Coordinates of C-alpha atoms in Angstrom, one line a residue:
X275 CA 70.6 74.5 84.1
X276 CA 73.7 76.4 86.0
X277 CA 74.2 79.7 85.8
X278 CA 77.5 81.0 83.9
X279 CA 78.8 83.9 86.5
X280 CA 81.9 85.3 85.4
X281 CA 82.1 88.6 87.9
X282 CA 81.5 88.7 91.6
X283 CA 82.3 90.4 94.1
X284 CA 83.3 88.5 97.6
X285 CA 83.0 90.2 101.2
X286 CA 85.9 88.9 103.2
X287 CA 86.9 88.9 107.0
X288 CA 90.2 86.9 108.0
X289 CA 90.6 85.9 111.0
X290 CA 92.0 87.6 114.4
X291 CA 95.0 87.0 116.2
X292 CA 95.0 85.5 119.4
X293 CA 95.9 87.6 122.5
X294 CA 99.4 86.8 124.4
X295 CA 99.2 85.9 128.1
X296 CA 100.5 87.2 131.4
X297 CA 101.7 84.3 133.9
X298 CA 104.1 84.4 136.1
X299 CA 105.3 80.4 136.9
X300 CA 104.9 79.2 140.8
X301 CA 107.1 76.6 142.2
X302 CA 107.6 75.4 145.7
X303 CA 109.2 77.8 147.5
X304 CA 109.9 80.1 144.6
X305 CA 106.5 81.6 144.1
X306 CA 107.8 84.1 141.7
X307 CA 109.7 82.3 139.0
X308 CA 109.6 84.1 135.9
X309 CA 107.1 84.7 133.2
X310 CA 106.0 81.7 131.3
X311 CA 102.8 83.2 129.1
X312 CA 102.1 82.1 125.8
X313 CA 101.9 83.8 122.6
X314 CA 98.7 84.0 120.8
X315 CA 97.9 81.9 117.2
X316 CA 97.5 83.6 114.2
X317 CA 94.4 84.4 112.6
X318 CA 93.5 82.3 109.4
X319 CA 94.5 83.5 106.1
X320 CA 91.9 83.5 103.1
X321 CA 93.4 82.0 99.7
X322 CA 92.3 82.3 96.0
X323 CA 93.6 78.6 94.6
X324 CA 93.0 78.3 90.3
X325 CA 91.4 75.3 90.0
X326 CA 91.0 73.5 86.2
X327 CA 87.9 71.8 87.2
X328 CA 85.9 74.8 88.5
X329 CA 84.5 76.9 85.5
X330 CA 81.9 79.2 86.9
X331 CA 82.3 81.9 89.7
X332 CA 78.5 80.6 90.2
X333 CA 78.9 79.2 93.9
X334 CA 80.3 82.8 95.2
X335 CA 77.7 84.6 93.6
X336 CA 75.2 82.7 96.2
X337 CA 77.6 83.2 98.7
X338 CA 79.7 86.1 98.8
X339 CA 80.4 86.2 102.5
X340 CA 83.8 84.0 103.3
X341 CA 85.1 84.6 107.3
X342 CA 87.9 82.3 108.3
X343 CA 89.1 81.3 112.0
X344 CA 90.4 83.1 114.6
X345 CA 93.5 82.3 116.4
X346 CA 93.7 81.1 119.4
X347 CA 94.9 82.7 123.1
X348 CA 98.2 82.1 125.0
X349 CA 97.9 80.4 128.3
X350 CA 100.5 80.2 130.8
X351 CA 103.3 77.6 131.0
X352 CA 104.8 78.8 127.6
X353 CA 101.7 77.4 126.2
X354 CA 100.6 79.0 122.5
X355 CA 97.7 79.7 121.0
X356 CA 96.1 77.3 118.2
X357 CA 96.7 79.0 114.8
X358 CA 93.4 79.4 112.7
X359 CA 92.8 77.1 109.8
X360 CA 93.6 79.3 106.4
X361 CA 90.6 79.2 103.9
X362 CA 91.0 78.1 100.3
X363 CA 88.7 79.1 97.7
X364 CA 88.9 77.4 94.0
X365 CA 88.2 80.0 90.9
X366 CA 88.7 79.1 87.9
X367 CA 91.6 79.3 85.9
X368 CA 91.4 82.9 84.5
X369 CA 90.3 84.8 87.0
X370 CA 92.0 87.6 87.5
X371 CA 91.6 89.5 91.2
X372 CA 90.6 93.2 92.0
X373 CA 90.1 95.1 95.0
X374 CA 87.7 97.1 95.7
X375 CA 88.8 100.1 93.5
X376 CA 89.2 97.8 90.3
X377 CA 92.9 97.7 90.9
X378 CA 94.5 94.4 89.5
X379 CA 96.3 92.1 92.3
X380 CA 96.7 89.1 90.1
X381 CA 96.0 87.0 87.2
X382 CA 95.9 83.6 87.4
X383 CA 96.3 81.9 84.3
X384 CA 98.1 78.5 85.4
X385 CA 96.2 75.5 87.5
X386 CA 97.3 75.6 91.1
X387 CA 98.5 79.4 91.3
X388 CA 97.7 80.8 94.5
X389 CA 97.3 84.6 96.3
X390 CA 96.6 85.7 99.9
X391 CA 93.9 88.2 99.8
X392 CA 93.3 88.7 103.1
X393 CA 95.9 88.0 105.6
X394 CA 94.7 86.7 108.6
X395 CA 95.8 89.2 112.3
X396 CA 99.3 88.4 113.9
X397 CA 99.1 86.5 117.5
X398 CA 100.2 89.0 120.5
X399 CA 103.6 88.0 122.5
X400 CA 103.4 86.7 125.7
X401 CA 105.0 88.0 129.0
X402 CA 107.7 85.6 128.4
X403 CA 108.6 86.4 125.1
X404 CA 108.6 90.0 126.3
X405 CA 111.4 89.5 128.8
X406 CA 114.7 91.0 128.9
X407 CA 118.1 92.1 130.7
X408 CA 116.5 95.3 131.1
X409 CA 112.9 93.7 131.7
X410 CA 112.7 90.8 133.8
X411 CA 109.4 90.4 134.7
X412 CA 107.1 91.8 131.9
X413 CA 104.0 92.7 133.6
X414 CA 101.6 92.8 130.3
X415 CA 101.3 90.8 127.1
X416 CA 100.4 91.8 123.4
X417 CA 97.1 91.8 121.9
X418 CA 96.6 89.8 118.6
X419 CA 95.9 92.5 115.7
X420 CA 92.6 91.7 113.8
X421 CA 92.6 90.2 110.4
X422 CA 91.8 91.9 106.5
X423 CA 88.0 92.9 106.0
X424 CA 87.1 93.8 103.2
X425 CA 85.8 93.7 99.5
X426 CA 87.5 91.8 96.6
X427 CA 85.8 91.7 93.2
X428 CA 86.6 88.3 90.7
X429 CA 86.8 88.6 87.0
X430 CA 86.2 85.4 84.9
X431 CA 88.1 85.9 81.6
X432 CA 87.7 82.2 79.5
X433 CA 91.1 80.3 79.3
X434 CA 90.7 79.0 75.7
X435 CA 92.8 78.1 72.7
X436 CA 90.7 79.6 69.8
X437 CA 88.0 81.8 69.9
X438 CA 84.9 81.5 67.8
X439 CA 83.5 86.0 67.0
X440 CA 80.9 86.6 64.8
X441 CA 76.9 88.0 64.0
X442 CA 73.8 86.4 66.4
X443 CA 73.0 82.9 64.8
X444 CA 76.1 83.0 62.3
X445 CA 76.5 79.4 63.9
X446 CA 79.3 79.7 66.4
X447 CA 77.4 77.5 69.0
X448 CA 76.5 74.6 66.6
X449 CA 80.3 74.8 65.3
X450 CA 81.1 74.1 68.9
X451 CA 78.7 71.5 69.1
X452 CA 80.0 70.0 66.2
X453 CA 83.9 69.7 66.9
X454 CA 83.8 68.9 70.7
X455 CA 81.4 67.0 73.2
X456 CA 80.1 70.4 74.4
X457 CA 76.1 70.5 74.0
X458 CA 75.8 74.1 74.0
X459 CA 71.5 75.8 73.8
X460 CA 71.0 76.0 69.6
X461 CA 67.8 77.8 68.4
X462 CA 66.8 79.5 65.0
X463 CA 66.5 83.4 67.0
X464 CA 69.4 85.7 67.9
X465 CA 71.0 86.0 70.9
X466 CA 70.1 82.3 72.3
X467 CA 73.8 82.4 73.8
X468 CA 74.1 84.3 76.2
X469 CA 77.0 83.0 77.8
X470 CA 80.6 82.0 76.8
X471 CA 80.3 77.9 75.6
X472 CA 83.7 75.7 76.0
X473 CA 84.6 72.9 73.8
X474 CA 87.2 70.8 74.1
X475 CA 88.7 69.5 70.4
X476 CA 90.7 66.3 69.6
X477 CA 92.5 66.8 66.1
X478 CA 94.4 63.6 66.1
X479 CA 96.9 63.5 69.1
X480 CA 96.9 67.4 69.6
X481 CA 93.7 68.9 71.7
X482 CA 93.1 72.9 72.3
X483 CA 90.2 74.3 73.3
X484 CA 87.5 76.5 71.4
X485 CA 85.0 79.3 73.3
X486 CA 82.3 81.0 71.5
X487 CA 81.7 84.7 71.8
X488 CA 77.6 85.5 72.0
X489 CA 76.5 88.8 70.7
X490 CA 78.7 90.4 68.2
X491 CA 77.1 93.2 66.8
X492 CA 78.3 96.6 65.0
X493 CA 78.3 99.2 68.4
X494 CA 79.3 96.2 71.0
X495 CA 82.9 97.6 71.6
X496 CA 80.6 100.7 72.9
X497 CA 77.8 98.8 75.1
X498 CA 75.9 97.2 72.4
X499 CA 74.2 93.8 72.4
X500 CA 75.9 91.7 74.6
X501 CA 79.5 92.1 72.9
X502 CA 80.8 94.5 75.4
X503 CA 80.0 91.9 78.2
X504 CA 82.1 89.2 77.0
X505 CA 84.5 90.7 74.7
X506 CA 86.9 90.2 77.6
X507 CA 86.9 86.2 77.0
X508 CA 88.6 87.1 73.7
X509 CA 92.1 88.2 75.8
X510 CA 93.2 85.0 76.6
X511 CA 92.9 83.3 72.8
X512 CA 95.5 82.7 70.6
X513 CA 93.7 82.8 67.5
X514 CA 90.5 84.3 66.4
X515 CA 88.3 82.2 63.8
X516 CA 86.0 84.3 62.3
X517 CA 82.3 82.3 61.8
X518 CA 80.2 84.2 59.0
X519 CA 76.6 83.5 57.6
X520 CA 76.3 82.4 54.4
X521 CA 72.3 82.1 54.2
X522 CA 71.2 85.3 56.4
X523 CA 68.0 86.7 55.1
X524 CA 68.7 90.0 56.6
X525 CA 68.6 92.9 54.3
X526 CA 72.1 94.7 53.5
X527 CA 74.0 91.6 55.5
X528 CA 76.7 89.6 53.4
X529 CA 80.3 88.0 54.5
X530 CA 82.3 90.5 53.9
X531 CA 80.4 93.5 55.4
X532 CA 79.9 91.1 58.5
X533 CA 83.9 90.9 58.9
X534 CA 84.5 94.2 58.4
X535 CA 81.9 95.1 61.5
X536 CA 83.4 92.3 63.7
X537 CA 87.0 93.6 62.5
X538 CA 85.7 97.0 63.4
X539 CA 84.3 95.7 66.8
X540 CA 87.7 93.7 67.6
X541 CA 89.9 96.5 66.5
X542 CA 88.0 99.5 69.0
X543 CA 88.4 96.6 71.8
X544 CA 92.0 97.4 73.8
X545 CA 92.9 94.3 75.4
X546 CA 95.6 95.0 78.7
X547 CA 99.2 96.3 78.6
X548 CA 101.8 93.7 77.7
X549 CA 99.1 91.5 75.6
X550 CA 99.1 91.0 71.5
X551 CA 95.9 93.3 70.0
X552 CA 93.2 91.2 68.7
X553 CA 93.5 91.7 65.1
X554 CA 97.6 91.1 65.6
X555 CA 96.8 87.1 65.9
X556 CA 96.5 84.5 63.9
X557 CA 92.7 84.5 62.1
X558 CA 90.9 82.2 60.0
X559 CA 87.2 82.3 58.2
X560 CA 85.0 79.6 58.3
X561 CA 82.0 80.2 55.8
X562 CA 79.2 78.5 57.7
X563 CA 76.0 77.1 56.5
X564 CA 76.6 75.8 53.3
X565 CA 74.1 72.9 53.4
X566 CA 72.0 75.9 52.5
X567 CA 70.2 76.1 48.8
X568 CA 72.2 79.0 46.9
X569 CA 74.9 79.7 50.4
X570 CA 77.3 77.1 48.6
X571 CA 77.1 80.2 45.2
X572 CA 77.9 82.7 47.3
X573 CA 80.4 81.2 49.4
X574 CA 82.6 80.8 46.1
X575 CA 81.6 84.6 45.3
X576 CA 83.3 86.0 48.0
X577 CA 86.3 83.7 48.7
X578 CA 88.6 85.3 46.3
X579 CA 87.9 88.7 48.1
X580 CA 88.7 87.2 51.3
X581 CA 91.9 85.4 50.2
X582 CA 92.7 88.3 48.6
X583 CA 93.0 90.2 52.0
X584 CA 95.1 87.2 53.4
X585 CA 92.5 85.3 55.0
X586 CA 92.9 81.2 54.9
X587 CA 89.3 80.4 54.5
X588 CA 87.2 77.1 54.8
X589 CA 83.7 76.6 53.4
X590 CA 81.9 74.6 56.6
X591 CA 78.5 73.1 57.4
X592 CA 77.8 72.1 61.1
X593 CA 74.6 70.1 59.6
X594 CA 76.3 67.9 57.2
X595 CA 79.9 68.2 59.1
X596 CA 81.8 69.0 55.7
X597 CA 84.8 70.7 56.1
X598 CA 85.2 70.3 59.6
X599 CA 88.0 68.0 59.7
X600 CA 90.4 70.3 57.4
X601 CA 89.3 73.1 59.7
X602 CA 90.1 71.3 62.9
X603 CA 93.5 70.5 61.9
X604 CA 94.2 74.1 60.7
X605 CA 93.4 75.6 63.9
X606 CA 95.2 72.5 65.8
X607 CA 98.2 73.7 63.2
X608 CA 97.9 77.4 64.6
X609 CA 97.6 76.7 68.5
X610 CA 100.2 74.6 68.4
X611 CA 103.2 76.9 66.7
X612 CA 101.9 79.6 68.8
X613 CA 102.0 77.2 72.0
X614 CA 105.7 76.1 70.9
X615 CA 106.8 80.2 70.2
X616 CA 105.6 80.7 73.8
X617 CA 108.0 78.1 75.4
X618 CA 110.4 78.8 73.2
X619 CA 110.4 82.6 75.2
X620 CA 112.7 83.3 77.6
X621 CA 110.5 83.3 81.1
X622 CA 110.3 87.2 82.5
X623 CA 111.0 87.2 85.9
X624 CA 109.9 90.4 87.6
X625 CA 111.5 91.2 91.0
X626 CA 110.8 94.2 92.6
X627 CA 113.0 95.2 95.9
X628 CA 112.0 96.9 98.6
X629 CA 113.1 100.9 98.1
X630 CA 116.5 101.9 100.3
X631 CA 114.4 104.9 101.1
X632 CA 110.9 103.7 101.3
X633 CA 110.0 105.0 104.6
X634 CA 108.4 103.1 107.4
X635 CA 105.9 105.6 108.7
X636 CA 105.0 109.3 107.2
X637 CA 103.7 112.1 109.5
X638 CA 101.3 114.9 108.0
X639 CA 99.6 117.8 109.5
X640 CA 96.0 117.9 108.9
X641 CA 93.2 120.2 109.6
X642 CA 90.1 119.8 110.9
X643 CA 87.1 122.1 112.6
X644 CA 89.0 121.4 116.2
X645 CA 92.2 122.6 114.6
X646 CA 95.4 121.0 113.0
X647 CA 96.6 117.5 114.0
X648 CA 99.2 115.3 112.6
X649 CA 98.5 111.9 111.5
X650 CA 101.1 108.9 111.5
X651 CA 100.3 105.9 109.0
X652 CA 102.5 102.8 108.6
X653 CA 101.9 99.7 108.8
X654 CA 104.8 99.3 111.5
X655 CA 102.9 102.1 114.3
X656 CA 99.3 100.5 113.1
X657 CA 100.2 97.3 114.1
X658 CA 101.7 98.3 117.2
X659 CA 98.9 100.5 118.4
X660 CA 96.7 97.5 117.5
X661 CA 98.7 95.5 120.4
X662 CA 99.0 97.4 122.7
X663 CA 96.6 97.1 126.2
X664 CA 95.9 100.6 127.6
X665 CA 94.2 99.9 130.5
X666 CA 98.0 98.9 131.0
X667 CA 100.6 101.6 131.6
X668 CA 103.4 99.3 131.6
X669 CA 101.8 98.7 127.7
X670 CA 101.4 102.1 127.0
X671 CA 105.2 102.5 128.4
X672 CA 106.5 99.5 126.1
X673 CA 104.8 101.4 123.0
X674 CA 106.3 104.7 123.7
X675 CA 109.7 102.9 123.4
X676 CA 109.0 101.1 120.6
X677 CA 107.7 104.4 119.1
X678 CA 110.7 106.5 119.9
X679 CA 113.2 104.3 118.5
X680 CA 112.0 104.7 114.8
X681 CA 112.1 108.2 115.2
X682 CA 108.4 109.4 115.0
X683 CA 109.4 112.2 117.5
X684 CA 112.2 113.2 115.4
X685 CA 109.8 113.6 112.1
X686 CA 107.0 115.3 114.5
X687 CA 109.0 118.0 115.4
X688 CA 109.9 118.4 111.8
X689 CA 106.5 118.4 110.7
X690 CA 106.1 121.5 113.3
X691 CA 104.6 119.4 116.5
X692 CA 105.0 120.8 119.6
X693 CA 104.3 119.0 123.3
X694 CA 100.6 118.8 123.7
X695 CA 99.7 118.7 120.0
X696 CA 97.1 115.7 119.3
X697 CA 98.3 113.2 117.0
X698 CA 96.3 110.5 115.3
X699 CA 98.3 107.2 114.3
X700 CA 96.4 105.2 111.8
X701 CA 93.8 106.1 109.1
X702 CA 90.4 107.5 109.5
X703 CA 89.4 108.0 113.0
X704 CA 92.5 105.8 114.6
X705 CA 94.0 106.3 117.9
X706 CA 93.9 109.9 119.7
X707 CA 97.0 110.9 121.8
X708 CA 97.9 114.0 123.3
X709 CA 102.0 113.9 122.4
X710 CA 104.4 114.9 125.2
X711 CA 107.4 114.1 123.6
X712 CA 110.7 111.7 125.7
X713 CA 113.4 114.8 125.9
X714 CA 116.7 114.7 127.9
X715 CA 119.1 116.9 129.3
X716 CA 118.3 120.8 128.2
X717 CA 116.2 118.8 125.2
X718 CA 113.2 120.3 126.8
X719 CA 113.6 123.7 126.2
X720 CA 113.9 122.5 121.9
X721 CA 110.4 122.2 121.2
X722 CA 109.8 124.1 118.1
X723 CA 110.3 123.0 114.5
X724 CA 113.6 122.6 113.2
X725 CA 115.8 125.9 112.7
X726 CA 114.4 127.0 116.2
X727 CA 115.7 126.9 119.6
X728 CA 113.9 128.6 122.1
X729 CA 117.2 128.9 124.3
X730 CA 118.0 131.3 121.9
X731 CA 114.7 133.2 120.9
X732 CA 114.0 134.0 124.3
X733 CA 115.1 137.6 125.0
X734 CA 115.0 138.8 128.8
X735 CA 117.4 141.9 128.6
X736 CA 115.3 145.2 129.1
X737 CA 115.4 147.6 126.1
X738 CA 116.7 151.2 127.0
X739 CA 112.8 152.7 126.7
X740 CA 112.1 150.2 129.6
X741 CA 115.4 150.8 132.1
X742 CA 114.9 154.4 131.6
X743 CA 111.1 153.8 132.6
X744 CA 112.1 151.8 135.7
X745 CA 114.2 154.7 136.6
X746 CA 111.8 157.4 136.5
X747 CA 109.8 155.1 138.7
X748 CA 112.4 154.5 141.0
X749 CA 113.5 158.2 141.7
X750 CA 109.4 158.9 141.8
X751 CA 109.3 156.0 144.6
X752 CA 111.4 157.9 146.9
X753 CA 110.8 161.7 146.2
X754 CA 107.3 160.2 148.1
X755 CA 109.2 158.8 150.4
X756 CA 111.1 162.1 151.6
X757 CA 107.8 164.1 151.4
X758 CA 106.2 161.6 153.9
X759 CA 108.9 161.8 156.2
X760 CA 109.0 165.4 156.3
X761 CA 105.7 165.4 156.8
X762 CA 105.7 163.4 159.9
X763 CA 109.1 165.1 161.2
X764 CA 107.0 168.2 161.1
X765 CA 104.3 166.4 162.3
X766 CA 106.5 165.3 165.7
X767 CA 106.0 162.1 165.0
X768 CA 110.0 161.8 165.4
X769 CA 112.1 161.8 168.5
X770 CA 115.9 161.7 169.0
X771 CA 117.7 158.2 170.2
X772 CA 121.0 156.7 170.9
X773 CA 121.3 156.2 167.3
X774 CA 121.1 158.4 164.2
X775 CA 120.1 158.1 160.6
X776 CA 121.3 159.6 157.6
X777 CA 119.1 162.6 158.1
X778 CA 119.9 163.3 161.8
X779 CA 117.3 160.7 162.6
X780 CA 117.2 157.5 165.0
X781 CA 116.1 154.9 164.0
X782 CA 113.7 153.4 167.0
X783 CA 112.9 149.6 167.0
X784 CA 109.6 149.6 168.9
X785 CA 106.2 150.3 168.0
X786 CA 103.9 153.1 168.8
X787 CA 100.6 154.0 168.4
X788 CA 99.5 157.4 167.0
X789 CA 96.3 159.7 168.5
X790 CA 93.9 158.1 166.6
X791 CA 95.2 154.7 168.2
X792 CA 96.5 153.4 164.4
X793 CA 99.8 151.8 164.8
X794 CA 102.8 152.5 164.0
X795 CA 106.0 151.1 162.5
X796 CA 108.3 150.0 164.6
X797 CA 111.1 151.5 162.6
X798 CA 109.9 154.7 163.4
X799 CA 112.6 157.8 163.2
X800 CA 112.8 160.1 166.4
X801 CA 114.5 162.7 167.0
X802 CA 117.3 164.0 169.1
X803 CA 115.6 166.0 171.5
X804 CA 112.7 163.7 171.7
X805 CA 115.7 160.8 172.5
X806 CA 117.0 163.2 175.4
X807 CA 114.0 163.9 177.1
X808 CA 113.1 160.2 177.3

């Protein structure tokens, strides 16, 4: 017997994009005649497809792990790559899609509605596609950027008309038995469904669908039973037909106190934003059972109480099939106002434009135990990064440009980034550079935040403490000066020469050696008798 699976989670990879190639073409006697590589092919996308004749997430719960193709590489003569083949996966129709932190990425609720979850990498330019006026000759190629990975999670929430709520063995599955072709498992113990059962009903030329809810019980809105695991297939319905027991043998247990625990149940369950509470839709009773000895008494006990609170209520028996006819058409009646009120709505179309100031990158200082770096995230510098060759410095040169012209120097320096600060572009570990930012003109003496110019922080003029301190030095300098020539004046170290110096002195241009043999400088001073006698 299959297996109902109604939540899953899958594990998807898309496929990578193809690398761009680097040709140059050769003809005869022109052996360099321009680039010709190819681009890359794209990397196959993954799509969820609702299907109407798949009704069980059963086959992904066996196999969770869906990979599609890669794309293929350029090749040269302006040849592509081969795109990979997208994947298609049928759910059923219902299912609404999650990501990995439960957020909602879609519902689908119509046959044939579709959603990418994970795109597949973009294909790398070729050389060729690279050229330009200004780059003629392109001397590297893009790499392809690798595809989605990662986890999606698939909720199955039943796509039927009416839904059948009510106590373990009240009879919901042999109601469904009885008004549709469904053969659903019917035993005399609780719980013996234990998983939503779909019928399909034909009241005269109209046909809806019915779903019964296993495990109602008082405390199933808060884990109980098995009414917390599919309450959810109560969402999509768009009426509620209550199913009570009118033979239980359980002590305390009657019609009425069973409806006021499944009211209770159904009232403490909150469906989604933008969806009509249970208890707001259209209900109807069915007291089942009555092919029972003294069920057909107290069916007529308590149907003045329940008309009473506004309830259209029909006395049923799935054994004998009475009532069943009336009850079909009622609930026909009831799907099909509610089905004409909903095309009767004006259709909501929700459009939701891109921001005027939704930025393309952000830039944030972070800190770490090696000290603060500034991380750049965007989906623009991600890709790039992700294409770019850097064995390659004409690539690395190419991405530097393509950097600088959204501005991600301007917002570093705003963010306090200075030359040789490390920067990280992408999330977690990402790419590492060391930033020396493309400056101009006197641009490279600007390298502090904004508000700041070092051209006019920097300070060189002395204070007064300090000229008066080089002063003191200076006059210090030559006072030693004079005491070292008078020393070797009165030493005779002098002698007199044609010329003079300020003291009397000539100054002689030769050099000399003293008694100890030590030289001496040839601007020695002599004096004038000295200058005679020579």
């Amino acid at each position: 017997m299959a297996t109902f699976v109604d939540r899953v989670t899958l594990h998807l990879k898309a496929g990578h994009g193809g690398n761009g190639c680097v040709s140059v073409r050769r003809e005869k006697f022109k052996p360099l005649a321009g680039p010709d590589g190819g681009n890359g092919g794209d990397g196959g996308d993954i799509v969820l497809v609702a299907d109407s004749q798949v009704t069980t997430l059963l086959g992904y719960h066996r196999g969770p792990h869906k990979a599609s193709d890669n794309g293929g590489p350029g090749m040269g003569d302006h040849r592509a790559g081969a795109s990979g083949e997208t994947m298609e996966l049928a759910v059923p129709v219902g299912t609404v899609v999650k990501d990995a932190d439960g957020n909602e990425l879609a519902d689908l609720t119509v046959a044939g509605e579709r959603i990418v979850v994970a795109p597949g990498g973009q294909g790398g330019l070729g050389n060729a596609a690279l050229a330009s006026t200004k780059r003629k000759a392109p001397g590297f190629a893009l790499l392809g950027t690798p595809g989605w990975e990662g986890d999606i999670r698939l909720e199955l929430k039943t796509m039927a008309d009416v839904a059948l709520v009510g106590f373990p063995s009240a009879g919901k599955s042999s109601l469904v038995a009885a008004l549709s072709a469904a053969r659903p498992k019917i035993a005399d113990y609780p719980f013996t469904t234990l998983q939503p059962n779909l019928g399909v009903v034909q009241a005269g030329t109209f046909r809806y669908t019915i779903a019964d809810v296993p495990g109602l019980i008082e405390g199933a809105s808060e884990g109980k039973g098995l009414g917390l695991e599919f309450l959810r297939h109560v969402e999509r319905c768009t009426a509620l037909l209550h199913v009570l027991d009118c033979a239980t043998l359980e002590p305390g247990r009657d019609p009425l106190s069973d409806l006021d625990v499944i009211l209770g149940e159904l009232a403490a369950y909150l469906v989604p934003d933008g969806q009509t509470p249970l208890l707001e839709r259209p209900q109807l009773i069915a007291l089942n059972k009555l092919d029972v000895p003294d069920a057909q008494e107290l069916a007529e006990f308590v149907r003045p109480d329940l008309e009473a609170r506004g309830y259209r209520v029909f006395e049923i028996s799935t054994v004998s099939h009475a009532g069943l006819r009336e009850l079909s058409f009622a609930l026909a009646a009831l799907v099909e106002a509610e089905r004409l009120q909903a095309d009767a709505a004006p259709a909501r179309i929700v459009i939701r434009p891109k921001a005027v100031n939704d930025a393309e990158f952000t830039v944030r200082s972070e800190g770490g135990s090696d000290g603060n770096f500034f991380r750049i995230l965007g989906p623009k510098p991600e890709r790039w990064v992700a294409q770019t060759d850097f064995k390659n410095d004409e690539a690395i040169g190419y991405l530097a440009d393509r950097l600088a012209k959204i501005g991600i120097e301007e917002k570093l320096f705003a963010a306090g980034a200075t030359p040789g600060s490390t920067v990280v572009i992408g999330p977690g570990d990402g790419v590492v550079f060391d930033w020396e930012p493309t400056l101009t003109s006197a641009a490279e003496l600007i390298t502090g935040p904004r508000g700041s110019d070092l051209r006019i922080d920097q300070s060189n003029r002395p204070t007064r403490d300090a000229r008066r301190e080089r002063y003191f030095e200076r006059m210090d300098a030559k006072a030693a000066a004079r005491l070292e020539m008078e020393d070797e004046r009165k030493a005779g170290l002098w002698r007199e020469d044609a010329g003079t110096g300020d003291g009397g002195e000539t100054i002689v241009g030769e050099a000399r050696e003293s008694d100890d043999g030590a030289p001496i400088d040839s601007d020695s001073r002599v004096s004038e008798g000295e200058k005679s006698e020579a």
